[in-house]
mmCIF file of C-alpha atoms and ligand atoms in Angstrom:
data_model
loop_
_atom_site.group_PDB
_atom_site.id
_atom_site.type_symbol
_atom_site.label_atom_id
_atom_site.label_comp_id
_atom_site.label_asym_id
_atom_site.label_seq_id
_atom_site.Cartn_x
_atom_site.Cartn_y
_atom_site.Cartn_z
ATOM 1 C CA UNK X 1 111.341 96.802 38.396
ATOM 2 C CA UNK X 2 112.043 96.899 42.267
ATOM 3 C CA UNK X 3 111.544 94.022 44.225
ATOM 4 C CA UNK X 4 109.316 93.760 46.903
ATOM 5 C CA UNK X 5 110.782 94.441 50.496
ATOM 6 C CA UNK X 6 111.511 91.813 52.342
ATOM 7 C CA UNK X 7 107.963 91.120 54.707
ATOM 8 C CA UNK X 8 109.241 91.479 58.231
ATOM 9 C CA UNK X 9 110.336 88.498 59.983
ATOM 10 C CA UNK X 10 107.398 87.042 62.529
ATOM 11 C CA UNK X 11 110.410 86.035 64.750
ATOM 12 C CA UNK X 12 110.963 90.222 65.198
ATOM 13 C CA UNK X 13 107.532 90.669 65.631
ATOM 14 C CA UNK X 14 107.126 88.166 68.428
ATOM 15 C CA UNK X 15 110.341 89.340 70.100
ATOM 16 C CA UNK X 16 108.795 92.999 69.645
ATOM 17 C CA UNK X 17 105.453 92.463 71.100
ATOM 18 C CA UNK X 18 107.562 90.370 73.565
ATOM 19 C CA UNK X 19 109.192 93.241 74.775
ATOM 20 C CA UNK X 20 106.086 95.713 74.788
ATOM 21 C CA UNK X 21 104.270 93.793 76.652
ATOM 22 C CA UNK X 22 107.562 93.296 79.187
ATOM 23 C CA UNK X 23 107.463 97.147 79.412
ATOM 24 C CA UNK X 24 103.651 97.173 80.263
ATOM 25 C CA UNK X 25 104.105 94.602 82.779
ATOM 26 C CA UNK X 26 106.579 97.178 84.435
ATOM 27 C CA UNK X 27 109.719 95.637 83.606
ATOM 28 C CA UNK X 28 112.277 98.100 82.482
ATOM 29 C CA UNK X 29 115.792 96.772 83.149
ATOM 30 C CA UNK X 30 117.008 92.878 82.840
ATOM 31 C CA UNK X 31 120.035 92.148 85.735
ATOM 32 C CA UNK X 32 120.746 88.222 85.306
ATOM 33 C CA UNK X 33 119.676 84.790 84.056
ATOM 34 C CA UNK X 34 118.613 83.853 87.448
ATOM 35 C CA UNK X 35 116.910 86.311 89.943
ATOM 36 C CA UNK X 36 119.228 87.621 93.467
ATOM 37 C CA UNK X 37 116.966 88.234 96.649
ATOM 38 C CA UNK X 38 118.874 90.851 97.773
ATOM 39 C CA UNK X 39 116.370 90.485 101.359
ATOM 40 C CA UNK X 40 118.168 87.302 101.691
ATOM 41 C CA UNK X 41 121.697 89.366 101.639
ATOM 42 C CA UNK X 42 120.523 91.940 103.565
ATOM 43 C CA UNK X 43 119.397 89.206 106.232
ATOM 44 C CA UNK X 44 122.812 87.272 106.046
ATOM 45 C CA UNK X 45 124.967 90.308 106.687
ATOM 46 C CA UNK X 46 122.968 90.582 109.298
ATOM 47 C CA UNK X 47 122.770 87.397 110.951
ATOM 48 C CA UNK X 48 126.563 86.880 110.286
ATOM 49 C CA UNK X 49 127.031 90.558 112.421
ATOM 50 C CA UNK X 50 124.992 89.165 115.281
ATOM 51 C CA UNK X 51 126.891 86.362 114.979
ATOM 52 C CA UNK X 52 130.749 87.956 115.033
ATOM 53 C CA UNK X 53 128.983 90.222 117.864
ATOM 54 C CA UNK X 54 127.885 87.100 120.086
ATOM 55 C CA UNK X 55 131.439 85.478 118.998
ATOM 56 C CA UNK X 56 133.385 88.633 120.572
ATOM 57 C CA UNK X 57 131.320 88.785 123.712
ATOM 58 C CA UNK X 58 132.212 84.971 124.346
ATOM 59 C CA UNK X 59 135.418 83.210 125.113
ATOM 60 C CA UNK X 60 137.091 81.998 122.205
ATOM 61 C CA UNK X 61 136.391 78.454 121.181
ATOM 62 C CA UNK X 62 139.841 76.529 120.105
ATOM 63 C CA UNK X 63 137.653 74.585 117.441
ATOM 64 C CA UNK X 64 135.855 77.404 116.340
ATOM 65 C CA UNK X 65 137.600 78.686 113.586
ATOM 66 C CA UNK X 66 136.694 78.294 110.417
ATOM 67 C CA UNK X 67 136.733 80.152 106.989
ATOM 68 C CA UNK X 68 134.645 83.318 106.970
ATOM 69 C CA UNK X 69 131.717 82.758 104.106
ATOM 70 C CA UNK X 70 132.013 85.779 101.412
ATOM 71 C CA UNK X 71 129.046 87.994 102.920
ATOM 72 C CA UNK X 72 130.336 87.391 105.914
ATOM 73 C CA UNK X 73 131.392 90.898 108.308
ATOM 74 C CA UNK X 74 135.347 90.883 109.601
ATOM 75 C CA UNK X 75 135.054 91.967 113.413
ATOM 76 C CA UNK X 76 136.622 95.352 113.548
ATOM 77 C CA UNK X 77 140.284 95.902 113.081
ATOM 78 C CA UNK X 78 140.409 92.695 111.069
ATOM 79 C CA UNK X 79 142.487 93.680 108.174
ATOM 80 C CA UNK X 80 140.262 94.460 105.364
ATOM 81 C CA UNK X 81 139.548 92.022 102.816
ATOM 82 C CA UNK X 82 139.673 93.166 99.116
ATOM 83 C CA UNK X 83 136.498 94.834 98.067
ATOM 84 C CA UNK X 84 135.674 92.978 94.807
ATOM 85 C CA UNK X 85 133.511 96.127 93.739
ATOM 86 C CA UNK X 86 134.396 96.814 90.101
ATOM 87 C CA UNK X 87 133.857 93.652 88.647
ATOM 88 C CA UNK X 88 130.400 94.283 85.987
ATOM 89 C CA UNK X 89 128.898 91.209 88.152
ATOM 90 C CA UNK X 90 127.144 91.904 91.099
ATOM 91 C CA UNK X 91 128.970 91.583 93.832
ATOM 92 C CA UNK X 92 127.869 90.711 97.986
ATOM 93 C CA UNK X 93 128.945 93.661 99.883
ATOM 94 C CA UNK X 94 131.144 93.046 102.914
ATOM 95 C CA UNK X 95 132.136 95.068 105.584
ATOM 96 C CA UNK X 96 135.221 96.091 103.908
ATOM 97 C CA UNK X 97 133.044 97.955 101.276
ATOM 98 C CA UNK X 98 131.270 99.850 103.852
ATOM 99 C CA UNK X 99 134.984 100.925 105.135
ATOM 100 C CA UNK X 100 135.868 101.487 101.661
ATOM 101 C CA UNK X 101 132.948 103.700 101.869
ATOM 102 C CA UNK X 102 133.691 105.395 105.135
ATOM 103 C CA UNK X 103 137.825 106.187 103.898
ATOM 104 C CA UNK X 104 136.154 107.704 100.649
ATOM 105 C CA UNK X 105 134.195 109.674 102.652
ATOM 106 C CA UNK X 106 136.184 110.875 105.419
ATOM 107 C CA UNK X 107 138.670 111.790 102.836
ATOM 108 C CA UNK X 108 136.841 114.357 100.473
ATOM 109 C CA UNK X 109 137.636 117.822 101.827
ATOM 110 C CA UNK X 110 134.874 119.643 99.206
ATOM 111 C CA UNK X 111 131.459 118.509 97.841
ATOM 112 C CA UNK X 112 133.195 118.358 94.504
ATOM 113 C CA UNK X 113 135.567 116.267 95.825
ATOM 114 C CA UNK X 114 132.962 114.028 97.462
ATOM 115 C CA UNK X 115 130.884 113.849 94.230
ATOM 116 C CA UNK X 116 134.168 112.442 92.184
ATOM 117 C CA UNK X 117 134.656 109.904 94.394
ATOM 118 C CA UNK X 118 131.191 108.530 94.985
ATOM 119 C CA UNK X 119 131.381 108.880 90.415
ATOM 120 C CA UNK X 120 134.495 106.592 91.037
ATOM 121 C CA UNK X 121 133.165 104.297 93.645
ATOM 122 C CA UNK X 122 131.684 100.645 92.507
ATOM 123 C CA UNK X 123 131.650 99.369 95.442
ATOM 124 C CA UNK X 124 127.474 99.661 95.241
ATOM 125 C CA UNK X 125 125.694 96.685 92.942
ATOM 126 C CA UNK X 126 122.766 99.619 92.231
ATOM 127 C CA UNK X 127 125.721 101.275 90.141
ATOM 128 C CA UNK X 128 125.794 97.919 87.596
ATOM 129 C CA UNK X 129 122.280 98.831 86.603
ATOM 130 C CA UNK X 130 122.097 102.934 86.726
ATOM 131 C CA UNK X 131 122.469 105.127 84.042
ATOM 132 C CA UNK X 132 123.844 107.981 86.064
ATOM 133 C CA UNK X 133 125.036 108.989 90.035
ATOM 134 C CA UNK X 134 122.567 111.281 91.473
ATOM 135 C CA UNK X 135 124.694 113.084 93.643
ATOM 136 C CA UNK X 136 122.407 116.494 94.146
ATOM 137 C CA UNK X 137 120.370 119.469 93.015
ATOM 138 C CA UNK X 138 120.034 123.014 94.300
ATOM 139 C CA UNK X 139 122.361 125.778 96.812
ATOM 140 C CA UNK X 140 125.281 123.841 98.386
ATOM 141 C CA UNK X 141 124.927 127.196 100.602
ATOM 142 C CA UNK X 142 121.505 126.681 101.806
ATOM 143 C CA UNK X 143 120.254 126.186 105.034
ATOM 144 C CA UNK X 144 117.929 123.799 104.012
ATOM 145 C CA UNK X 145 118.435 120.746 102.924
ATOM 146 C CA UNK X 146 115.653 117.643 102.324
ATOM 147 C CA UNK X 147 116.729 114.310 101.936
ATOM 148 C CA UNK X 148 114.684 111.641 100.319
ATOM 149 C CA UNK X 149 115.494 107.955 99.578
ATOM 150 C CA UNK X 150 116.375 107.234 96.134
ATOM 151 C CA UNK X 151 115.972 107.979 93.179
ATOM 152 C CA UNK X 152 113.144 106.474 90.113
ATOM 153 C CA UNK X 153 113.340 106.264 86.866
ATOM 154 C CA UNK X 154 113.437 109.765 85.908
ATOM 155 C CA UNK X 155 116.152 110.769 87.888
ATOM 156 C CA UNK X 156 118.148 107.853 87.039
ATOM 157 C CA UNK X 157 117.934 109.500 82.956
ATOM 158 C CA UNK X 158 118.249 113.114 83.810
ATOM 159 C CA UNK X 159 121.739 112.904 86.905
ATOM 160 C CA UNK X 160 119.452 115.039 89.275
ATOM 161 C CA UNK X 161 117.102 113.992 92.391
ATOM 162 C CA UNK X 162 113.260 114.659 92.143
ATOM 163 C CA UNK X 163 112.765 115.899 88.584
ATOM 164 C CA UNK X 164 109.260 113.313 88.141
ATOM 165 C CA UNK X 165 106.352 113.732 89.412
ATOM 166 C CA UNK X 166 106.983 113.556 93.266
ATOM 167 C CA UNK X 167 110.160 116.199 92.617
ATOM 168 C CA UNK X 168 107.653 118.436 90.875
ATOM 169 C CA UNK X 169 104.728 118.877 93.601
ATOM 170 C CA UNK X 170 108.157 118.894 96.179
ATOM 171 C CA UNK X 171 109.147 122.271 94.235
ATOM 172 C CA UNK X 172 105.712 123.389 94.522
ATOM 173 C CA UNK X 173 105.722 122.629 98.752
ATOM 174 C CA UNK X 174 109.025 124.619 98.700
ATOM 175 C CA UNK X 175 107.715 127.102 96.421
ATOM 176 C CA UNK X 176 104.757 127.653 99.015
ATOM 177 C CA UNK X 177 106.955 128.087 101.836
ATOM 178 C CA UNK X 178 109.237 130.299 100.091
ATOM 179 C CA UNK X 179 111.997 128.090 99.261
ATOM 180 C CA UNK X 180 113.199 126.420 96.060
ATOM 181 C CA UNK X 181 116.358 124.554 94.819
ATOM 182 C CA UNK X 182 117.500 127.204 92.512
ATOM 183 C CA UNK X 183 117.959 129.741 95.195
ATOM 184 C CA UNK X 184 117.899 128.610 99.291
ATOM 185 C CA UNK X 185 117.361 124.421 99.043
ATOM 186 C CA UNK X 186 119.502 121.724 98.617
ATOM 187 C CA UNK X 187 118.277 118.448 97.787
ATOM 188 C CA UNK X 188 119.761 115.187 98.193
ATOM 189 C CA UNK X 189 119.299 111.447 98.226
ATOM 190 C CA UNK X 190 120.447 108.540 100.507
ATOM 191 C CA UNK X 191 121.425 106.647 97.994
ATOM 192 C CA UNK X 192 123.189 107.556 94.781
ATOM 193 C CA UNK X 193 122.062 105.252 91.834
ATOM 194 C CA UNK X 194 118.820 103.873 91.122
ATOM 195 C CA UNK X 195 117.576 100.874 92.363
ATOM 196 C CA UNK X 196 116.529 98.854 89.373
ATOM 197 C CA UNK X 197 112.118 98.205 88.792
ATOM 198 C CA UNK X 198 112.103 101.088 92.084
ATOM 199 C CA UNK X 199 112.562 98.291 94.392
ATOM 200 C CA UNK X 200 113.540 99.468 98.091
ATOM 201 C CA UNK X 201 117.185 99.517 98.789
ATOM 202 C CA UNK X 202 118.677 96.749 100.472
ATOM 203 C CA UNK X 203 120.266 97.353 104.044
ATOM 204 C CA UNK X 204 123.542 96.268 102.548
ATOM 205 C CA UNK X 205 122.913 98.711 100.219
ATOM 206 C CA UNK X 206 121.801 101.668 102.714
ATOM 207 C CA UNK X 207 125.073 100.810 104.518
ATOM 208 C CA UNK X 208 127.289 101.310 101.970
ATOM 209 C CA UNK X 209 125.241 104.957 100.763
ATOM 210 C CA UNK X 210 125.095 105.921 104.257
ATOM 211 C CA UNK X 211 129.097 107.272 104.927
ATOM 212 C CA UNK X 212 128.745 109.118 101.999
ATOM 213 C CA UNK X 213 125.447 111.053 102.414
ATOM 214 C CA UNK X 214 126.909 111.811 106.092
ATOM 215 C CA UNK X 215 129.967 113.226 104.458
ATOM 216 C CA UNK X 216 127.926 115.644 102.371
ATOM 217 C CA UNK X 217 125.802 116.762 105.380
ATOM 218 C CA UNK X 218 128.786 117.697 107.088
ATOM 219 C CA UNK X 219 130.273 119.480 103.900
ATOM 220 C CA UNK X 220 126.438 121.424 103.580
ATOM 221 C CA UNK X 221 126.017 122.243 107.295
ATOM 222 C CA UNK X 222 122.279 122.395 106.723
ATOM 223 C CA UNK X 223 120.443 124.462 109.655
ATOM 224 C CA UNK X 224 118.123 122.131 109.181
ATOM 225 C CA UNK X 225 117.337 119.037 107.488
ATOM 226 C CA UNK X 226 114.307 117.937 106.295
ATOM 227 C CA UNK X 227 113.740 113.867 105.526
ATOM 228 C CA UNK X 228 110.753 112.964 103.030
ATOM 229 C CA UNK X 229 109.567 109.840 104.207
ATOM 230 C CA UNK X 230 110.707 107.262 106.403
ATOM 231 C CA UNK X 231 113.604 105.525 104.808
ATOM 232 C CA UNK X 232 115.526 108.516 105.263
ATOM 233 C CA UNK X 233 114.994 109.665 108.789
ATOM 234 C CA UNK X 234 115.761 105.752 109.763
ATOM 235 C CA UNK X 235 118.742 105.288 107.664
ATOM 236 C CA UNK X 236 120.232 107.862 108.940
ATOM 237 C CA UNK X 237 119.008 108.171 112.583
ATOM 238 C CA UNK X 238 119.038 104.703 113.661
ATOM 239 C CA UNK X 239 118.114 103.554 116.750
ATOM 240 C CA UNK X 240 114.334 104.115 117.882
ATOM 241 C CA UNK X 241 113.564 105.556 114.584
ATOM 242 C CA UNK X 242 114.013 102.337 112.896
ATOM 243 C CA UNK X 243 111.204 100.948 114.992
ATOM 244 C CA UNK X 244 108.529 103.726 113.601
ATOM 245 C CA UNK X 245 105.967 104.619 110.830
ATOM 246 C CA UNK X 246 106.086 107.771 108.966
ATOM 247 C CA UNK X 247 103.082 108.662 110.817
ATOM 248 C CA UNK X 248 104.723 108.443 114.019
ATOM 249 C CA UNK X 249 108.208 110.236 113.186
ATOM 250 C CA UNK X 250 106.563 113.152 110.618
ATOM 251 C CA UNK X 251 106.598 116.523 112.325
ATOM 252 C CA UNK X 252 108.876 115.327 115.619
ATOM 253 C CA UNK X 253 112.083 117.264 115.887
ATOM 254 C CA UNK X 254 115.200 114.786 115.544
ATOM 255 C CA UNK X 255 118.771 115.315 116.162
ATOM 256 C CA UNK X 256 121.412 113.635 114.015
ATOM 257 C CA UNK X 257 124.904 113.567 115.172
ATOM 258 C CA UNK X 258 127.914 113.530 112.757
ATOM 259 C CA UNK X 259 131.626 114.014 113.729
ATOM 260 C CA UNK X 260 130.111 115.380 117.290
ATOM 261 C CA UNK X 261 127.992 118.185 115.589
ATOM 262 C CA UNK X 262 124.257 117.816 115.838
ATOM 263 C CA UNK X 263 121.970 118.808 113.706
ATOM 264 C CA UNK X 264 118.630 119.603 113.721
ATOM 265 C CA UNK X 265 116.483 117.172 111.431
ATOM 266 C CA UNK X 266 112.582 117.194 110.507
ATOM 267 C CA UNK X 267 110.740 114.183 108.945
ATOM 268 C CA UNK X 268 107.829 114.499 106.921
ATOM 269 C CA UNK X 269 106.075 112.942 104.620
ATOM 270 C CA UNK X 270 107.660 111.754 100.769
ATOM 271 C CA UNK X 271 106.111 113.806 97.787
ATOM 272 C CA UNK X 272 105.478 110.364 96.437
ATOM 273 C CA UNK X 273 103.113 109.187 99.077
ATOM 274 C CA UNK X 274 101.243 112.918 99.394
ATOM 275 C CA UNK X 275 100.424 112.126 95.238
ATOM 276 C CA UNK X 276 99.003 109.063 96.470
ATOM 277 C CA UNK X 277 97.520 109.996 99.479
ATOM 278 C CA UNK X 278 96.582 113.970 98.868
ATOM 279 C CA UNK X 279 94.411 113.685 102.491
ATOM 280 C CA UNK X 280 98.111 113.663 104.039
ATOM 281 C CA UNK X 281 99.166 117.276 102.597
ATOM 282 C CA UNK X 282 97.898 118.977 105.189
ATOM 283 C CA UNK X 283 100.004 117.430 107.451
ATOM 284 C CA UNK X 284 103.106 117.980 105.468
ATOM 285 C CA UNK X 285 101.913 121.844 104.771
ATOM 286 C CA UNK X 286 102.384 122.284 108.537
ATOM 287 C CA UNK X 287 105.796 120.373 108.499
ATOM 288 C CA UNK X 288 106.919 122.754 106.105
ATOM 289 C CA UNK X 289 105.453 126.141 107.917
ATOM 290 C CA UNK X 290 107.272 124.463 110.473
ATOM 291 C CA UNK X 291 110.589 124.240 108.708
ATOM 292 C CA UNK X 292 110.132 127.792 107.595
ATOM 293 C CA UNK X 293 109.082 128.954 111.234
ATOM 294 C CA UNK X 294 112.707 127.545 112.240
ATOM 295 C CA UNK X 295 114.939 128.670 109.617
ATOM 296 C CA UNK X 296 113.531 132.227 109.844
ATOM 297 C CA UNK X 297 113.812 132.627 113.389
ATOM 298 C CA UNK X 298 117.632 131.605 113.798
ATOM 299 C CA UNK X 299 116.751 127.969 114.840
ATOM 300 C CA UNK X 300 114.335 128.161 117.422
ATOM 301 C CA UNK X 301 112.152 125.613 117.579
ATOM 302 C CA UNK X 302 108.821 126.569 116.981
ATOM 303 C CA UNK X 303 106.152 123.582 118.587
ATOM 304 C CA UNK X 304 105.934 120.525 116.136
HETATM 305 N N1 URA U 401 112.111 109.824 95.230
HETATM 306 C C1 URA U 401 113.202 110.019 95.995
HETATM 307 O O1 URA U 401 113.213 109.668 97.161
HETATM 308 N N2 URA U 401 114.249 110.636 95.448
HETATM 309 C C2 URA U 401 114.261 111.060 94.198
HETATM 310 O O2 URA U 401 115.264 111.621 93.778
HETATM 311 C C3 URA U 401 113.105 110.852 93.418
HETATM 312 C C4 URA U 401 112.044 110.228 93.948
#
């Protein structure tokens, strides 16, 4: 006679229910033992830059000197320090991953080229936890290009931007105006892996996307770029955008300068936010009639 299966273990059931009720909870990747405020690193690197920047603009101090702490910026032209980037720890970016960054950049000729190295870059913590690179979806030919922030879950699985939910209703806005990814759009992200639980990227983090994104609106020429939401249009505009809502920058034409070529630049609204706020489509309808008016009429500016 056959003997009864072993009854399952009540350990494996505890550790199973353990773990569904993790994933209802929302937790869907584990990082470390102990937790990393990546805030706090975002607000070091910046303190320490104010602080090199206040150090420069004063006389030097003959008992000032003293070892720079890891996170700490080099002033510029310091001779790099070694990016400790492919370590499968995560690492505190320093300046000399952003430059890392930049000479990867700068140095890709082609999008293809551009694509291997950002593959090939760990200079980014986000990379640790992502399945994939999103690097970009649609015509590298097109005129348009939209740019939104990063991407979720979905993305992360399938290698291409906007494929969930948000990605879906954005093919329907394009498909309304005209447009879509297969044939006359080109879509991209600010930054390249996933951020894990959809947290928001960390300024370190932006910084160290940023040269490469840049690089592949140069290699695009775009006659227009269109930003969904407002991480994008102030990661990549700076300056008084930074200060502003989505509400305030949506629909206001923007100019961003790279290598001494401007180009024209529209924010609207991010497909995520118009699923949670449908009231808001309207206004993002007339962004896009807007976008369409422009491309179609050999970049004049029709009124915003
Ligand atoms: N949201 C984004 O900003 N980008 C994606 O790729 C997906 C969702």
């Amino acid at each position: 006679m056959p003997s009864d299966p072993t009854p399952p273990s009540p350990g494996l059931d505890a550790a199973a229910a353990l773990f569904e009720w993790y994933a209802a909870m929302g937790v869907d990747v584990t990082l470390a033992e102990a937790p990393l405020d990546r805030f706090q690193e975002s607000a070091r690197a910046k303190a320490a830059a104010e602080s090199q920047a206040a150090r420069r603009q004063s006389p030097p101090q003959p008992e000032a000197r003293r070892p720079l702490p890891a996170a700490e910026f080099p002033p510029p032209g310091a001779p790099a320090r070694p990016a400790a980037a492919s370590s499968q720890t995560a690492q505190v970016p320093t300046e000399a991953t952003v430059m890392q960054a930049r000479a990867a950049a700068q140095s890709a000729k082609t999008l293809d080229e551009l694509k291997a190295l950002i593959q090939a870059f760990d200079g980014c913590n986000l990379k640790l936890t992502a399945k994939n690179t999103v690097f970009a979806d649609g015509n590298p030919a097109a005129k348009l290009m939209l740019v939104g922030e990063a991407p979720g879950r979905d993305e992360d699985i399938a290698g291409r931007p906007f494929v969930g939910r948000s990605g879906q209703l954005l093919d329907r806005m394009l498909d309304a105006i005209g447009y879509s990814r297969g044939h006359n759009a080109y879509i991209a992200n600010v930054i390249y892996w996933r951020p894990p639980g959809n947290r928001d990227p960390s300024d370190v983090e932006i910084a160290i996307c940023r040269p490469f994104i840049l690089r592949q609106i140069e290699l695009i020429d775009p006659a227009l770029i269109v930003f969904l939401g407002a991480q994008p249009a102030k990661a990549l505009l700076g300056g008084e955008a930074v200060k502003q809502g989505i509400n305030k920058l949506r629909g206001r034409w923007c100019e961003l300068e790279i290598g001494g070529k401007r180009f024209k630049a529209l924010p609207t609204f991010h497909p995520a936010y118009l699923l949670r706020t449908p009231i808001k489509k309207r206004e993002a309808w007339r962004d896009f009639l807007t976008a369409k008016l422009f491309l179609e009429n050999g970049g004049m500016l029709p009124p915003a």
